[in-house]
XYZ file of C-alpha atoms in Angstrom:
286
model
C 78.087 122.647 100.534
C 76.796 123.608 97.082
C 73.876 121.778 95.566
C 72.680 121.565 91.996
C 69.301 120.673 90.580
C 68.215 119.034 87.372
C 64.862 120.051 85.959
C 62.519 117.125 85.387
C 59.490 118.162 83.308
C 55.977 117.013 84.066
C 54.592 113.983 82.267
C 54.221 114.895 78.609
C 51.644 113.712 76.092
C 53.908 114.362 73.119
C 55.899 111.079 73.004
C 52.843 108.825 72.716
C 51.215 111.169 70.183
C 54.422 111.129 68.142
C 54.387 107.313 68.115
C 50.813 107.286 66.797
C 51.590 109.620 63.923
C 54.843 107.815 63.136
C 52.645 104.744 62.738
C 50.548 106.642 60.191
C 53.747 107.565 58.345
C 54.953 103.962 58.286
C 51.633 102.563 57.087
C 51.126 105.292 54.504
C 54.665 104.985 53.163
C 54.396 101.202 52.957
C 51.076 101.331 51.115
C 52.365 104.003 48.746
C 55.367 101.896 47.754
C 53.490 98.613 47.399
C 50.018 99.442 46.083
C 50.092 103.110 45.143
C 47.564 103.997 47.828
C 48.267 105.314 51.313
C 48.403 109.018 50.505
C 45.838 109.906 53.186
C 47.585 108.173 56.133
C 50.895 109.586 54.896
C 49.502 113.138 54.923
C 47.943 112.573 58.345
C 51.309 111.337 59.611
C 53.203 114.344 58.298
C 50.627 116.798 59.651
C 50.653 115.087 63.034
C 54.443 115.065 63.277
C 54.575 118.785 62.471
C 51.979 119.385 65.194
C 53.989 117.316 67.694
C 57.180 119.191 66.843
C 55.464 122.554 67.246
C 53.857 121.619 70.558
C 56.879 119.877 72.033
C 59.328 122.610 71.064
C 56.897 125.242 72.356
C 56.873 123.537 75.751
C 60.671 123.446 75.824
C 60.818 127.113 74.823
C 58.402 128.113 77.602
C 60.392 126.161 80.173
C 63.610 127.798 79.001
C 62.131 131.299 79.068
C 60.810 130.620 82.564
C 64.379 130.017 83.779
C 63.805 126.370 84.670
C 66.980 125.121 82.990
C 70.406 125.152 84.633
C 73.944 124.383 83.493
C 73.339 120.638 83.608
C 70.354 120.948 81.288
C 72.447 123.083 78.953
C 75.060 120.317 78.787
C 72.313 117.789 78.071
C 71.006 119.864 75.188
C 74.498 120.257 73.773
C 75.193 116.536 73.998
C 71.853 115.752 72.384
C 72.500 118.095 69.473
C 76.026 116.771 69.058
C 74.742 113.187 68.830
C 72.029 114.263 66.408
C 74.575 115.850 64.068
C 76.765 112.752 64.439
C 73.822 110.642 63.251
C 73.474 112.970 60.265
C 77.189 112.553 59.545
C 76.682 108.787 59.466
C 73.629 109.248 57.233
C 75.647 111.045 54.566
C 78.681 108.829 55.161
C 76.576 105.858 54.047
C 75.690 107.589 50.778
C 79.246 108.759 50.157
C 80.398 105.235 50.990
C 78.023 103.779 48.392
C 79.365 106.220 45.807
C 82.961 105.298 46.716
C 82.170 101.566 46.515
C 80.577 101.891 43.070
C 83.391 103.977 41.628
C 86.325 102.170 43.263
C 85.201 98.529 43.301
C 82.008 97.723 41.407
C 82.826 99.416 38.096
C 86.378 97.993 37.843
C 85.018 94.514 38.609
C 82.492 94.876 35.796
C 85.396 95.837 33.528
C 87.241 92.630 34.386
C 89.745 94.037 36.857
C 90.831 92.057 39.902
C 89.858 88.622 41.138
C 86.173 89.553 41.056
C 86.154 90.744 37.450
C 83.016 89.488 35.711
C 83.002 91.219 32.327
C 83.522 88.070 30.325
C 80.454 86.502 31.904
C 78.103 89.489 31.818
C 79.031 92.379 29.505
C 82.074 91.684 27.295
C 82.007 95.187 25.780
C 81.621 97.083 29.045
C 84.216 99.806 29.766
C 84.454 101.234 33.274
C 84.309 105.018 33.470
C 82.848 107.686 35.703
C 80.446 109.246 35.121
C 78.930 106.088 33.643
C 77.440 107.467 30.430
C 76.524 104.101 28.881
C 75.269 101.232 31.029
C 75.563 97.537 30.182
C 71.775 97.327 29.872
C 70.560 99.268 26.802
C 67.106 99.541 28.354
C 68.508 101.613 31.214
C 70.821 103.938 29.353
C 72.731 106.805 30.906
C 72.846 110.576 30.899
C 73.644 112.401 27.676
C 75.790 114.953 29.508
C 76.743 115.826 33.078
C 76.312 119.087 34.936
C 79.205 121.503 34.490
C 80.556 122.011 38.041
C 81.874 125.475 37.261
C 78.472 126.995 36.574
C 75.477 126.658 38.903
C 77.151 124.201 41.349
C 80.051 126.631 41.883
C 77.613 129.497 42.477
C 75.750 127.394 45.021
C 79.015 126.520 46.759
C 79.889 130.204 47.087
C 76.379 130.939 48.365
C 76.517 128.319 51.122
C 80.051 129.186 52.198
C 79.061 132.849 52.367
C 75.949 131.963 54.367
C 78.119 130.248 56.977
C 80.165 133.441 57.237
C 77.101 135.672 57.615
C 75.671 133.316 60.245
C 78.949 133.580 62.156
C 78.654 137.376 61.976
C 75.144 137.049 63.399
C 76.449 134.899 66.249
C 79.079 137.465 67.142
C 76.460 140.224 67.021
C 74.305 138.234 69.434
C 77.163 137.811 71.883
C 77.859 141.547 71.666
C 74.150 142.441 72.111
C 73.962 144.157 68.740
C 70.376 143.204 67.927
C 70.059 145.164 64.703
C 73.183 143.604 63.219
C 72.005 140.224 64.468
C 68.690 140.580 62.633
C 70.390 141.869 59.483
C 72.903 139.030 59.252
C 70.187 136.448 59.928
C 68.126 137.874 57.062
C 71.135 137.771 54.759
C 71.788 134.133 55.725
C 68.181 133.186 55.009
C 68.237 134.934 51.640
C 71.457 133.166 50.629
C 70.011 129.790 51.630
C 66.804 130.503 49.736
C 68.724 131.450 46.588
C 70.660 128.174 46.917
C 67.413 126.176 46.791
C 66.114 128.148 43.815
C 69.332 127.544 41.872
C 69.218 123.862 42.833
C 65.720 123.667 41.350
C 66.863 125.392 38.153
C 69.770 122.945 37.906
C 67.435 119.956 38.346
C 65.135 121.159 35.570
C 68.121 121.742 33.274
C 69.638 118.331 34.050
C 66.342 116.485 33.637
C 65.121 118.146 30.438
C 68.325 119.034 28.583
C 71.063 116.670 29.788
C 69.108 113.440 30.090
C 70.243 113.244 33.700
C 67.290 111.635 35.469
C 66.703 109.069 38.183
C 66.545 106.467 35.402
C 69.926 107.471 33.942
C 71.808 104.544 35.393
C 73.771 104.500 38.621
C 75.151 107.987 38.027
C 71.693 109.534 37.829
C 70.536 107.639 40.897
C 73.506 108.626 43.066
C 73.431 112.225 41.792
C 69.823 112.844 42.785
C 70.081 110.782 45.965
C 72.990 112.786 47.346
C 72.003 116.243 46.125
C 68.308 115.682 46.863
C 68.835 114.660 50.472
C 71.202 117.575 50.907
C 68.565 119.923 49.521
C 66.110 118.511 52.049
C 68.581 119.277 54.840
C 69.060 122.817 53.533
C 65.276 123.262 53.640
C 65.157 122.000 57.219
C 68.057 124.275 58.146
C 66.272 127.291 56.662
C 63.139 126.501 58.666
C 65.224 126.284 61.849
C 66.996 129.574 61.088
C 63.655 131.246 60.311
C 62.348 130.170 63.722
C 65.508 131.593 65.284
C 64.834 134.891 63.511
C 61.286 134.999 64.871
C 62.634 134.417 68.357
C 65.237 137.140 67.882
C 62.526 139.589 66.844
C 60.604 138.670 70.008
C 63.636 139.562 72.124
C 64.737 136.037 72.989
C 68.361 135.038 73.656
C 71.033 136.744 75.693
C 74.817 136.788 75.216
C 75.128 134.013 77.811
C 71.948 132.014 77.157
C 71.368 131.207 73.489
C 72.038 127.541 72.888
C 69.038 127.198 70.549
C 70.746 129.667 68.241
C 74.057 127.819 68.568
C 72.377 124.503 67.772
C 70.855 126.021 64.624
C 74.290 127.353 63.652
C 75.897 123.939 64.220
C 73.352 122.332 61.923
C 73.783 124.965 59.210
C 77.578 124.696 59.248
C 77.249 120.914 59.006
C 75.009 121.278 55.949
C 77.582 123.603 54.377
C 80.448 121.167 54.957
C 78.431 118.322 53.408
C 77.819 120.444 50.313
C 81.549 121.052 49.866
C 82.015 117.273 49.885
C 79.203 116.902 47.360
C 80.647 119.585 45.119
C 84.060 117.874 45.069
C 83.039 114.217 44.777
C 79.778 114.435 42.808
C 80.407 117.385 40.499
C 84.190 117.895 40.164
C 85.936 114.538 40.504
């Protein structure tokens, strides 16, 4: 009769330490938003969380390299990563949903359409349009112009799509034990992602200083920076993950049969790419 085991790690200090530093983050963030103070506890929280992540992931890496994980643990890791990406899907779905609600329902109601039309009571001269260049409140205003989707946004789209392709090439090289090609394609992927962030920064400066597209530029400015900004944060996180994978590759980690950490990083990067395509279509083009 065959038997299987499931590795149970020793009692870890990391969960309770993580809770403590999450408390610092919560207190610091609350103070920063209410009184303008709280920078110190916020910085302590961020530093502590980075320390916890480094220590906890290092322990997992050592256990994996020691051969303590079996097929059941591999399935657990895959399920955990799948649920994590699902939570990220819901995160962006909420923001896309808010954008859809504003464009499809709120603006037409303000223009007097439907049973909930309220123009006559609030803003008789309001005309619904998207992007909303002129808001009902003159004190708020709107952007002077919008970003041309066929310039920097299109370049960034091509960069991210290409990076997904190069990462796939790297994955195939790993499965075929072609370490040099693996390293090369990982470097190319990292460079493409880095260029994306640089271009995103250039676009932000251009939008803010020359187009009047700021966080104060009405609902269009708010949704634009909310969606693209959070995506940029996820690209940054993805690049950090891929950089760690490159370091591990250079240290000789991963085999054709045992490389889920690499696969998890690839899943995350492909997810980030798909989200950007949605952003490009619904924020920039349509």
